[in-house]
Structure formats: C-alpha cells, structure tokens
Amino acid sequence: MAKKAPRRRPGRPENATQVDRVHVHELRAQCPRCHSTKRTPYRHVTTIHHGGTIDDRPYTHVEKKRAQCADCGQHLMVSVYLFEPAEDQLGLDEEPAN
Ligand SMILES: [Zn+2]
C-alpha cells in the first residue's frame, strides 16, 4: 500500500509573510477588425523616449511594434506606453526629437 502524502491544511501557511497586493489590469493589444488578441510575434520594434499622459496615466517611453492579427490577418501597428522611474533614465544618450 502506497504511503499517504502529509495532508496540507487549507489557507495561507503559518509563518508566511502577509503581502499587500494591489489588483492591476493589463489590456492586450486588440485587432480592431475581429477583436482578437492573438497576433504574430512583434517585428520592427522601436522605442521613442517621449513622455506624456494617456487616459490620465503618465508614460515616459513609447514602444512602436508591428504585427499581424493571427485570426484575420489585419496588419497592426501597436504602441505600448511605458512608465519607467527617473533613475532608470540616467543612462539616456539621446534627447527626444522635437
Ligand atoms: Zn483580426
């Protein structure tokens, strides 16, 4: 007869650290034609050091990427807005083009 594994008690293990987690959402880029979020791998990725706000959210960089919808074949230009803390910008060697 096989040995029984020790029974685990439900819930958080004793001595586990309590972490305050905040719920955040990430919306995948979506095809405007068929609404699919499936796509081919990104190509021609470029990063622009340009800051601003979009939907009241600040950003410091914009990634521009090309892909194709995996379901209907629509060609896509995807812009991803990133916010990176100021200390990460110390190594910037180029100014934003105005
Ligand atoms: Zn599509």
PDB file of N, CA and C and ligand atoms in Angstrom:
ATOM      1  N   MET A   1       0.836  -1.204   0.000  1.00  0.00           N
ATOM      2  CA  MET A   1       0.000   0.000   0.000  1.00  0.00           C
ATOM      3  C   MET A   1       0.869   1.251   0.000  1.00  0.00           C
ATOM      4  N   ALA A   2       0.518   2.195  -0.873  1.00  0.00           N
ATOM      5  CA  ALA A   2       1.322   3.422  -1.018  1.00  0.00           C
ATOM      6  C   ALA A   2       1.180   4.300   0.214  1.00  0.00           C
ATOM      7  N   LYS A   3       2.285   4.997   0.504  1.00  0.00           N
ATOM      8  CA  LYS A   3       2.266   5.932   1.637  1.00  0.00           C
ATOM      9  C   LYS A   3       1.418   7.143   1.300  1.00  0.00           C
ATOM     10  N   LYS A   4       0.679   7.606   2.231  1.00  0.00           N
ATOM     11  CA  LYS A   4      -0.130   8.811   2.009  1.00  0.00           C
ATOM     12  C   LYS A   4       0.738  10.049   2.221  1.00  0.00           C
ATOM     13  N   ALA A   5       0.613  11.024   1.310  1.00  0.00           N
ATOM     14  CA  ALA A   5       1.343  12.286   1.476  1.00  0.00           C
ATOM     15  C   ALA A   5       0.756  13.016   2.674  1.00  0.00           C
ATOM     16  N   PRO A   6       1.601  13.781   3.396  1.00  0.00           N
ATOM     17  CA  PRO A   6       1.050  14.526   4.535  1.00  0.00           C
ATOM     18  C   PRO A   6      -0.036  15.491   4.065  1.00  0.00           C
ATOM     19  N   ARG A   7      -1.105  15.531   4.778  1.00  0.00           N
ATOM     20  CA  ARG A   7      -2.249  16.340   4.395  1.00  0.00           C
ATOM     21  C   ARG A   7      -1.951  17.821   4.606  1.00  0.00           C
ATOM     22  N   ARG A   8      -2.213  18.624   3.555  1.00  0.00           N
ATOM     23  CA  ARG A   8      -1.988  20.072   3.665  1.00  0.00           C
ATOM     24  C   ARG A   8      -3.220  20.728   4.238  1.00  0.00           C
ATOM     25  N   ARG A   9      -2.994  21.696   5.088  1.00  0.00           N
ATOM     26  CA  ARG A   9      -4.126  22.449   5.619  1.00  0.00           C
ATOM     27  C   ARG A   9      -4.461  23.562   4.647  1.00  0.00           C
ATOM     28  N   PRO A  10      -5.736  23.863   4.455  1.00  0.00           N
ATOM     29  CA  PRO A  10      -6.115  24.933   3.533  1.00  0.00           C
ATOM     30  C   PRO A  10      -5.682  26.292   4.062  1.00  0.00           C
ATOM     31  N   GLY A  11      -5.515  27.250   3.142  1.00  0.00           N
ATOM     32  CA  GLY A  11      -5.213  28.625   3.540  1.00  0.00           C
ATOM     33  C   GLY A  11      -3.735  28.923   3.537  1.00  0.00           C
ATOM     34  N   ARG A  12      -3.398  30.115   3.990  1.00  0.00           N
ATOM     35  CA  ARG A  12      -2.027  30.601   3.997  1.00  0.00           C
ATOM     36  C   ARG A  12      -1.213  29.821   5.020  1.00  0.00           C
ATOM     37  N   PRO A  13      -0.011  29.358   4.626  1.00  0.00           N
ATOM     38  CA  PRO A  13       0.798  28.609   5.588  1.00  0.00           C
ATOM     39  C   PRO A  13       1.172  29.475   6.780  1.00  0.00           C
ATOM     40  N   GLU A  14       1.328  28.841   7.938  1.00  0.00           N
ATOM     41  CA  GLU A  14       1.767  29.580   9.117  1.00  0.00           C
ATOM     42  C   GLU A  14       3.142  30.160   8.835  1.00  0.00           C
ATOM     43  N   ASN A  15       3.465  31.294   9.405  1.00  0.00           N
ATOM     44  CA  ASN A  15       4.741  31.998   9.238  1.00  0.00           C
ATOM     45  C   ASN A  15       4.918  32.612   7.844  1.00  0.00           C
ATOM     46  N   ALA A  16       3.920  32.485   6.945  1.00  0.00           N
ATOM     47  CA  ALA A  16       4.029  33.123   5.630  1.00  0.00           C
ATOM     48  C   ALA A  16       3.871  34.629   5.801  1.00  0.00           C
ATOM     49  N   THR A  17       4.657  35.383   5.048  1.00  0.00           N
ATOM     50  CA  THR A  17       4.612  36.835   5.147  1.00  0.00           C
ATOM     51  C   THR A  17       3.333  37.361   4.501  1.00  0.00           C
ATOM     52  N   GLN A  18       2.690  38.277   5.182  1.00  0.00           N
ATOM     53  CA  GLN A  18       1.485  38.919   4.643  1.00  0.00           C
ATOM     54  C   GLN A  18       1.929  39.996   3.656  1.00  0.00           C
ATOM     55  N   VAL A  19       1.481  39.900   2.418  1.00  0.00           N
ATOM     56  CA  VAL A  19       1.851  40.870   1.383  1.00  0.00           C
ATOM     57  C   VAL A  19       0.604  41.625   0.960  1.00  0.00           C
ATOM     58  N   ASP A  20       0.733  42.945   0.862  1.00  0.00           N
ATOM     59  CA  ASP A  20      -0.381  43.780   0.431  1.00  0.00           C
ATOM     60  C   ASP A  20      -0.366  43.856  -1.095  1.00  0.00           C
ATOM     61  N   ARG A  21      -1.246  43.130  -1.741  1.00  0.00           N
ATOM     62  CA  ARG A  21      -1.287  43.087  -3.197  1.00  0.00           C
ATOM     63  C   ARG A  21      -2.364  44.013  -3.735  1.00  0.00           C
ATOM     64  N   VAL A  22      -2.018  44.726  -4.805  1.00  0.00           N
ATOM     65  CA  VAL A  22      -2.958  45.629  -5.457  1.00  0.00           C
ATOM     66  C   VAL A  22      -3.351  45.009  -6.786  1.00  0.00           C
ATOM     67  N   HIS A  23      -4.639  45.040  -7.082  1.00  0.00           N
ATOM     68  CA  HIS A  23      -5.123  44.468  -8.336  1.00  0.00           C
ATOM     69  C   HIS A  23      -4.925  45.470  -9.464  1.00  0.00           C
ATOM     70  N   VAL A  24      -4.198  45.089 -10.497  1.00  0.00           N
ATOM     71  CA  VAL A  24      -3.995  45.944 -11.677  1.00  0.00           C
ATOM     72  C   VAL A  24      -4.434  45.172 -12.917  1.00  0.00           C
ATOM     73  N   HIS A  25      -4.743  45.917 -13.988  1.00  0.00           N
ATOM     74  CA  HIS A  25      -5.209  45.289 -15.220  1.00  0.00           C
ATOM     75  C   HIS A  25      -4.239  45.571 -16.353  1.00  0.00           C
ATOM     76  N   GLU A  26      -4.078  44.625 -17.235  1.00  0.00           N
ATOM     77  CA  GLU A  26      -3.302  44.842 -18.441  1.00  0.00           C
ATOM     78  C   GLU A  26      -4.165  44.409 -19.612  1.00  0.00           C
ATOM     79  N   LEU A  27      -4.417  45.346 -20.521  1.00  0.00           N
ATOM     80  CA  LEU A  27      -5.228  45.026 -21.691  1.00  0.00           C
ATOM     81  C   LEU A  27      -4.299  44.756 -22.865  1.00  0.00           C
ATOM     82  N   ARG A  28      -4.380  43.581 -23.432  1.00  0.00           N
ATOM     83  CA  ARG A  28      -3.582  43.233 -24.603  1.00  0.00           C
ATOM     84  C   ARG A  28      -4.052  44.045 -25.807  1.00  0.00           C
ATOM     85  N   ALA A  29      -3.121  44.325 -26.692  1.00  0.00           N
ATOM     86  CA  ALA A  29      -3.491  44.980 -27.944  1.00  0.00           C
ATOM     87  C   ALA A  29      -4.501  44.091 -28.672  1.00  0.00           C
ATOM     88  N   GLN A  30      -5.514  44.752 -29.236  1.00  0.00           N
ATOM     89  CA  GLN A  30      -6.635  44.012 -29.808  1.00  0.00           C
ATOM     90  C   GLN A  30      -6.836  44.418 -31.262  1.00  0.00           C
ATOM     91  N   CYS A  31      -7.114  43.468 -32.108  1.00  0.00           N
ATOM     92  CA  CYS A  31      -7.385  43.750 -33.520  1.00  0.00           C
ATOM     93  C   CYS A  31      -8.685  44.535 -33.633  1.00  0.00           C
ATOM     94  N   PRO A  32      -8.668  45.697 -34.282  1.00  0.00           N
ATOM     95  CA  PRO A  32      -9.896  46.481 -34.404  1.00  0.00           C
ATOM     96  C   PRO A  32     -10.923  45.836 -35.339  1.00  0.00           C
ATOM     97  N   ARG A  33     -10.465  44.902 -36.167  1.00  0.00           N
ATOM     98  CA  ARG A  33     -11.381  44.290 -37.132  1.00  0.00           C
ATOM     99  C   ARG A  33     -12.136  43.102 -36.539  1.00  0.00           C
ATOM    100  N   CYS A  34     -11.435  42.179 -35.846  1.00  0.00           N
ATOM    101  CA  CYS A  34     -12.097  40.963 -35.347  1.00  0.00           C
ATOM    102  C   CYS A  34     -12.026  40.840 -33.816  1.00  0.00           C
ATOM    103  N   HIS A  35     -11.371  41.804 -33.144  1.00  0.00           N
ATOM    104  CA  HIS A  35     -11.266  41.864 -31.685  1.00  0.00           C
ATOM    105  C   HIS A  35     -10.349  40.806 -31.076  1.00  0.00           C
ATOM    106  N   SER A  36      -9.647  40.037 -31.902  1.00  0.00           N
ATOM    107  CA  SER A  36      -8.736  39.019 -31.376  1.00  0.00           C
ATOM    108  C   SER A  36      -7.524  39.673 -30.717  1.00  0.00           C
ATOM    109  N   THR A  37      -7.016  39.038 -29.660  1.00  0.00           N
ATOM    110  CA  THR A  37      -5.763  39.486 -29.045  1.00  0.00           C
ATOM    111  C   THR A  37      -4.603  38.576 -29.450  1.00  0.00           C
ATOM    112  N   LYS A  38      -4.870  37.599 -30.333  1.00  0.00           N
ATOM    113  CA  LYS A  38      -3.791  36.740 -30.815  1.00  0.00           C
ATOM    114  C   LYS A  38      -3.105  37.433 -31.985  1.00  0.00           C
ATOM    115  N   ARG A  39      -1.788  37.361 -32.017  1.00  0.00           N
ATOM    116  CA  ARG A  39      -1.044  38.051 -33.072  1.00  0.00           C
ATOM    117  C   ARG A  39       0.238  37.302 -33.373  1.00  0.00           C
ATOM    118  N   THR A  40       0.862  37.677 -34.479  1.00  0.00           N
ATOM    119  CA  THR A  40       2.175  37.139 -34.815  1.00  0.00           C
ATOM    120  C   THR A  40       3.198  37.807 -33.893  1.00  0.00           C
ATOM    121  N   PRO A  41       4.429  37.247 -33.814  1.00  0.00           N
ATOM    122  CA  PRO A  41       5.459  37.906 -32.996  1.00  0.00           C
ATOM    123  C   PRO A  41       5.707  39.328 -33.499  1.00  0.00           C
ATOM    124  N   TYR A  42       6.091  40.222 -32.581  1.00  0.00           N
ATOM    125  CA  TYR A  42       6.345  41.608 -32.959  1.00  0.00           C
ATOM    126  C   TYR A  42       7.563  41.709 -33.857  1.00  0.00           C
ATOM    127  N   ARG A  43       7.519  42.648 -34.788  1.00  0.00           N
ATOM    128  CA  ARG A  43       8.640  42.948 -35.690  1.00  0.00           C
ATOM    129  C   ARG A  43       8.873  44.453 -35.655  1.00  0.00           C
ATOM    130  N   HIS A  44      10.046  44.856 -36.046  1.00  0.00           N
ATOM    131  CA  HIS A  44      10.378  46.279 -36.188  1.00  0.00           C
ATOM    132  C   HIS A  44      10.049  47.072 -34.921  1.00  0.00           C
ATOM    133  N   VAL A  45      10.586  46.619 -33.797  1.00  0.00           N
ATOM    134  CA  VAL A  45      10.320  47.281 -32.525  1.00  0.00           C
ATOM    135  C   VAL A  45      11.231  48.502 -32.397  1.00  0.00           C
ATOM    136  N   THR A  46      10.651  49.668 -32.177  1.00  0.00           N
ATOM    137  CA  THR A  46      11.439  50.874 -31.923  1.00  0.00           C
ATOM    138  C   THR A  46      10.917  51.526 -30.657  1.00  0.00           C
ATOM    139  N   THR A  47      11.821  52.149 -29.902  1.00  0.00           N
ATOM    140  CA  THR A  47      11.436  52.828 -28.671  1.00  0.00           C
ATOM    141  C   THR A  47      11.681  54.322 -28.829  1.00  0.00           C
ATOM    142  N   ILE A  48      10.680  55.105 -28.499  1.00  0.00           N
ATOM    143  CA  ILE A  48      10.776  56.555 -28.566  1.00  0.00           C
ATOM    144  C   ILE A  48      10.775  57.089 -27.131  1.00  0.00           C
ATOM    145  N   HIS A  49      11.776  57.888 -26.786  1.00  0.00           N
ATOM    146  CA  HIS A  49      11.828  58.497 -25.458  1.00  0.00           C
ATOM    147  C   HIS A  49      10.986  59.760 -25.490  1.00  0.00           C
ATOM    148  N   HIS A  50       9.719  59.602 -25.251  1.00  0.00           N
ATOM    149  CA  HIS A  50       8.779  60.716 -25.312  1.00  0.00           C
ATOM    150  C   HIS A  50       7.755  60.503 -24.211  1.00  0.00           C
ATOM    151  N   GLY A  51       7.581  61.490 -23.362  1.00  0.00           N
ATOM    152  CA  GLY A  51       6.663  61.349 -22.244  1.00  0.00           C
ATOM    153  C   GLY A  51       5.373  62.092 -22.455  1.00  0.00           C
ATOM    154  N   GLY A  52       4.397  61.769 -21.616  1.00  0.00           N
ATOM    155  CA  GLY A  52       3.098  62.427 -21.679  1.00  0.00           C
ATOM    156  C   GLY A  52       2.116  61.667 -20.816  1.00  0.00           C
ATOM    157  N   THR A  53       0.844  61.840 -21.094  1.00  0.00           N
ATOM    158  CA  THR A  53      -0.179  61.062 -20.402  1.00  0.00           C
ATOM    159  C   THR A  53      -1.150  60.511 -21.434  1.00  0.00           C
ATOM    160  N   ILE A  54      -1.662  59.332 -21.154  1.00  0.00           N
ATOM    161  CA  ILE A  54      -2.709  58.748 -21.975  1.00  0.00           C
ATOM    162  C   ILE A  54      -3.726  58.148 -21.016  1.00  0.00           C
ATOM    163  N   ASP A  55      -4.994  58.491 -21.172  1.00  0.00           N
ATOM    164  CA  ASP A  55      -6.054  58.078 -20.245  1.00  0.00           C
ATOM    165  C   ASP A  55      -5.673  58.407 -18.803  1.00  0.00           C
ATOM    166  N   ASP A  56      -5.117  59.616 -18.577  1.00  0.00           N
ATOM    167  CA  ASP A  56      -4.703  60.098 -17.253  1.00  0.00           C
ATOM    168  C   ASP A  56      -3.564  59.282 -16.641  1.00  0.00           C
ATOM    169  N   ARG A  57      -2.877  58.491 -17.430  1.00  0.00           N
ATOM    170  CA  ARG A  57      -1.731  57.719 -16.924  1.00  0.00           C
ATOM    171  C   ARG A  57      -0.448  58.266 -17.540  1.00  0.00           C
ATOM    172  N   PRO A  58       0.546  58.589 -16.688  1.00  0.00           N
ATOM    173  CA  PRO A  58       1.800  59.113 -17.233  1.00  0.00           C
ATOM    174  C   PRO A  58       2.633  58.023 -17.895  1.00  0.00           C
ATOM    175  N   TYR A  59       3.383  58.416 -18.922  1.00  0.00           N
ATOM    176  CA  TYR A  59       4.325  57.484 -19.546  1.00  0.00           C
ATOM    177  C   TYR A  59       5.582  58.253 -19.901  1.00  0.00           C
ATOM    178  N   THR A  60       6.700  57.524 -20.016  1.00  0.00           N
ATOM    179  CA  THR A  60       7.987  58.137 -20.342  1.00  0.00           C
ATOM    180  C   THR A  60       8.544  57.650 -21.677  1.00  0.00           C
ATOM    181  N   HIS A  61       8.065  56.504 -22.144  1.00  0.00           N
ATOM    182  CA  HIS A  61       8.564  55.916 -23.382  1.00  0.00           C
ATOM    183  C   HIS A  61       7.389  55.328 -24.167  1.00  0.00           C
ATOM    184  N   VAL A  62       7.548  55.258 -25.479  1.00  0.00           N
ATOM    185  CA  VAL A  62       6.561  54.591 -26.322  1.00  0.00           C
ATOM    186  C   VAL A  62       7.290  53.565 -27.175  1.00  0.00           C
ATOM    187  N   GLU A  63       6.817  52.319 -27.111  1.00  0.00           N
ATOM    188  CA  GLU A  63       7.343  51.278 -27.996  1.00  0.00           C
ATOM    189  C   GLU A  63       6.398  51.132 -29.171  1.00  0.00           C
ATOM    190  N   LYS A  64       6.947  51.224 -30.373  1.00  0.00           N
ATOM    191  CA  LYS A  64       6.152  51.026 -31.595  1.00  0.00           C
ATOM    192  C   LYS A  64       6.546  49.682 -32.183  1.00  0.00           C
ATOM    193  N   LYS A  65       5.567  48.833 -32.436  1.00  0.00           N
ATOM    194  CA  LYS A  65       5.834  47.475 -32.904  1.00  0.00           C
ATOM    195  C   LYS A  65       4.860  47.125 -34.016  1.00  0.00           C
ATOM    196  N   ARG A  66       5.314  46.282 -34.926  1.00  0.00           N
ATOM    197  CA  ARG A  66       4.432  45.807 -35.982  1.00  0.00           C
ATOM    198  C   ARG A  66       4.121  44.341 -35.771  1.00  0.00           C
ATOM    199  N   ALA A  67       2.905  43.944 -36.100  1.00  0.00           N
ATOM    200  CA  ALA A  67       2.482  42.553 -36.012  1.00  0.00           C
ATOM    201  C   ALA A  67       1.313  42.369 -36.959  1.00  0.00           C
ATOM    202  N   GLN A  68       0.808  41.153 -36.979  1.00  0.00           N
ATOM    203  CA  GLN A  68      -0.350  40.837 -37.806  1.00  0.00           C
ATOM    204  C   GLN A  68      -1.325  40.048 -36.951  1.00  0.00           C
ATOM    205  N   CYS A  69      -2.605  40.324 -37.086  1.00  0.00           N
ATOM    206  CA  CYS A  69      -3.617  39.577 -36.343  1.00  0.00           C
ATOM    207  C   CYS A  69      -3.531  38.105 -36.735  1.00  0.00           C
ATOM    208  N   ALA A  70      -3.445  37.215 -35.742  1.00  0.00           N
ATOM    209  CA  ALA A  70      -3.316  35.785 -36.021  1.00  0.00           C
ATOM    210  C   ALA A  70      -4.637  35.189 -36.492  1.00  0.00           C
ATOM    211  N   ASP A  71      -5.751  35.892 -36.297  1.00  0.00           N
ATOM    212  CA  ASP A  71      -7.044  35.338 -36.699  1.00  0.00           C
ATOM    213  C   ASP A  71      -7.532  35.848 -38.044  1.00  0.00           C
ATOM    214  N   CYS A  72      -7.408  37.165 -38.312  1.00  0.00           N
ATOM    215  CA  CYS A  72      -7.950  37.676 -39.577  1.00  0.00           C
ATOM    216  C   CYS A  72      -6.866  38.231 -40.494  1.00  0.00           C
ATOM    217  N   GLY A  73      -5.616  38.335 -40.017  1.00  0.00           N
ATOM    218  CA  GLY A  73      -4.534  38.776 -40.888  1.00  0.00           C
ATOM    219  C   GLY A  73      -4.352  40.272 -40.988  1.00  0.00           C
ATOM    220  N   GLN A  74      -5.158  41.055 -40.274  1.00  0.00           N
ATOM    221  CA  GLN A  74      -5.031  42.510 -40.294  1.00  0.00           C
ATOM    222  C   GLN A  74      -3.627  42.908 -39.843  1.00  0.00           C
ATOM    223  N   HIS A  75      -2.981  43.794 -40.585  1.00  0.00           N
ATOM    224  CA  HIS A  75      -1.676  44.314 -40.181  1.00  0.00           C
ATOM    225  C   HIS A  75      -1.880  45.358 -39.080  1.00  0.00           C
ATOM    226  N   LEU A  76      -1.020  45.301 -38.063  1.00  0.00           N
ATOM    227  CA  LEU A  76      -1.199  46.162 -36.892  1.00  0.00           C
ATOM    228  C   LEU A  76       0.064  46.958 -36.599  1.00  0.00           C
ATOM    229  N   MET A  77      -0.085  48.199 -36.191  1.00  0.00           N
ATOM    230  CA  MET A  77       0.993  48.998 -35.613  1.00  0.00           C
ATOM    231  C   MET A  77       0.598  49.178 -34.156  1.00  0.00           C
ATOM    232  N   VAL A  78       1.348  48.558 -33.256  1.00  0.00           N
ATOM    233  CA  VAL A  78       0.998  48.554 -31.830  1.00  0.00           C
ATOM    234  C   VAL A  78       1.880  49.557 -31.098  1.00  0.00           C
ATOM    235  N   SER A  79       1.291  50.447 -30.335  1.00  0.00           N
ATOM    236  CA  SER A  79       2.023  51.381 -29.479  1.00  0.00           C
ATOM    237  C   SER A  79       1.842  50.954 -28.036  1.00  0.00           C
ATOM    238  N   VAL A  80       2.949  50.753 -27.332  1.00  0.00           N
ATOM    239  CA  VAL A  80       2.906  50.372 -25.919  1.00  0.00           C
ATOM    240  C   VAL A  80       3.494  51.519 -25.115  1.00  0.00           C
ATOM    241  N   TYR A  81       2.742  52.044 -24.162  1.00  0.00           N
ATOM    242  CA  TYR A  81       3.156  53.199 -23.366  1.00  0.00           C
ATOM    243  C   TYR A  81       3.747  52.709 -22.049  1.00  0.00           C
ATOM    244  N   LEU A  82       5.007  53.091 -21.790  1.00  0.00           N
ATOM    245  CA  LEU A  82       5.737  52.605 -20.619  1.00  0.00           C
ATOM    246  C   LEU A  82       6.053  53.759 -19.694  1.00  0.00           C
ATOM    247  N   PHE A  83       6.030  53.483 -18.417  1.00  0.00           N
ATOM    248  CA  PHE A  83       6.487  54.462 -17.425  1.00  0.00           C
ATOM    249  C   PHE A  83       7.643  53.836 -16.681  1.00  0.00           C
ATOM    250  N   GLU A  84       8.806  54.439 -16.819  1.00  0.00           N
ATOM    251  CA  GLU A  84       9.996  53.924 -16.145  1.00  0.00           C
ATOM    252  C   GLU A  84      10.517  55.003 -15.213  1.00  0.00           C
ATOM    253  N   PRO A  85      10.788  54.644 -13.965  1.00  0.00           N
ATOM    254  CA  PRO A  85      11.205  55.620 -12.962  1.00  0.00           C
ATOM    255  C   PRO A  85      12.424  56.425 -13.401  1.00  0.00           C
ATOM    256  N   ALA A  86      12.529  57.648 -12.890  1.00  0.00           N
ATOM    257  CA  ALA A  86      13.540  58.598 -13.347  1.00  0.00           C
ATOM    258  C   ALA A  86      14.957  58.054 -13.237  1.00  0.00           C
ATOM    259  N   GLU A  87      15.303  57.299 -12.164  1.00  0.00           N
ATOM    260  CA  GLU A  87      16.686  56.834 -12.016  1.00  0.00           C
ATOM    261  C   GLU A  87      17.102  55.914 -13.163  1.00  0.00           C
ATOM    262  N   ASP A  88      16.144  55.285 -13.820  1.00  0.00           N
ATOM    263  CA  ASP A  88      16.474  54.445 -14.972  1.00  0.00           C
ATOM    264  C   ASP A  88      16.798  55.278 -16.208  1.00  0.00           C
ATOM    265  N   GLN A  89      16.518  56.561 -16.175  1.00  0.00           N
ATOM    266  CA  GLN A  89      16.740  57.404 -17.344  1.00  0.00           C
ATOM    267  C   GLN A  89      18.104  58.065 -17.318  1.00  0.00           C
ATOM    268  N   LEU A  90      18.908  57.849 -16.280  1.00  0.00           N
ATOM    269  CA  LEU A  90      20.218  58.490 -16.191  1.00  0.00           C
ATOM    270  C   LEU A  90      21.120  58.115 -17.352  1.00  0.00           C
ATOM    271  N   GLY A  91      20.970  56.923 -17.902  1.00  0.00           N
ATOM    272  CA  GLY A  91      21.830  56.467 -18.984  1.00  0.00           C
ATOM    273  C   GLY A  91      21.378  56.903 -20.361  1.00  0.00           C
ATOM    274  N   LEU A  92      20.329  57.705 -20.448  1.00  0.00           N
ATOM    275  CA  LEU A  92      19.838  58.132 -21.766  1.00  0.00           C
ATOM    276  C   LEU A  92      20.902  58.930 -22.500  1.00  0.00           C
ATOM    277  N   ASP A  93      21.136  58.554 -23.746  1.00  0.00           N
ATOM    278  CA  ASP A  93      22.150  59.268 -24.508  1.00  0.00           C
ATOM    279  C   ASP A  93      21.555  60.107 -25.613  1.00  0.00           C
ATOM    280  N   GLU A  94      20.235  60.099 -25.727  1.00  0.00           N
ATOM    281  CA  GLU A  94      19.644  60.926 -26.762  1.00  0.00           C
ATOM    282  C   GLU A  94      18.462  61.697 -26.204  1.00  0.00           C
ATOM    283  N   GLU A  95      18.283  62.893 -26.685  1.00  0.00           N
ATOM    284  CA  GLU A  95      17.163  63.729 -26.292  1.00  0.00           C
ATOM    285  C   GLU A  95      15.976  63.402 -27.205  1.00  0.00           C
ATOM    286  N   PRO A  96      14.752  63.602 -26.692  1.00  0.00           N
ATOM    287  CA  PRO A  96      13.608  63.381 -27.558  1.00  0.00           C
ATOM    288  C   PRO A  96      13.615  64.352 -28.742  1.00  0.00           C
ATOM    289  N   ALA A  97      13.285  63.854 -29.909  1.00  0.00           N
ATOM    290  CA  ALA A  97      13.261  64.717 -31.096  1.00  0.00           C
ATOM    291  C   ALA A  97      12.018  65.579 -31.065  1.00  0.00           C
ATOM    292  N   ASN A  98      12.215  66.891 -31.167  1.00  0.00           N
ATOM    293  CA  ASN A  98      11.046  67.801 -31.185  1.00  0.00           C
ATOM    294  C   ASN A  98      10.946  68.530 -32.510  1.00  0.00           C
TER     295      ASN A  98
HETATM  296 ZN    ZN B   1      -8.221  40.382 -36.542  1.00  0.00          ZN
END
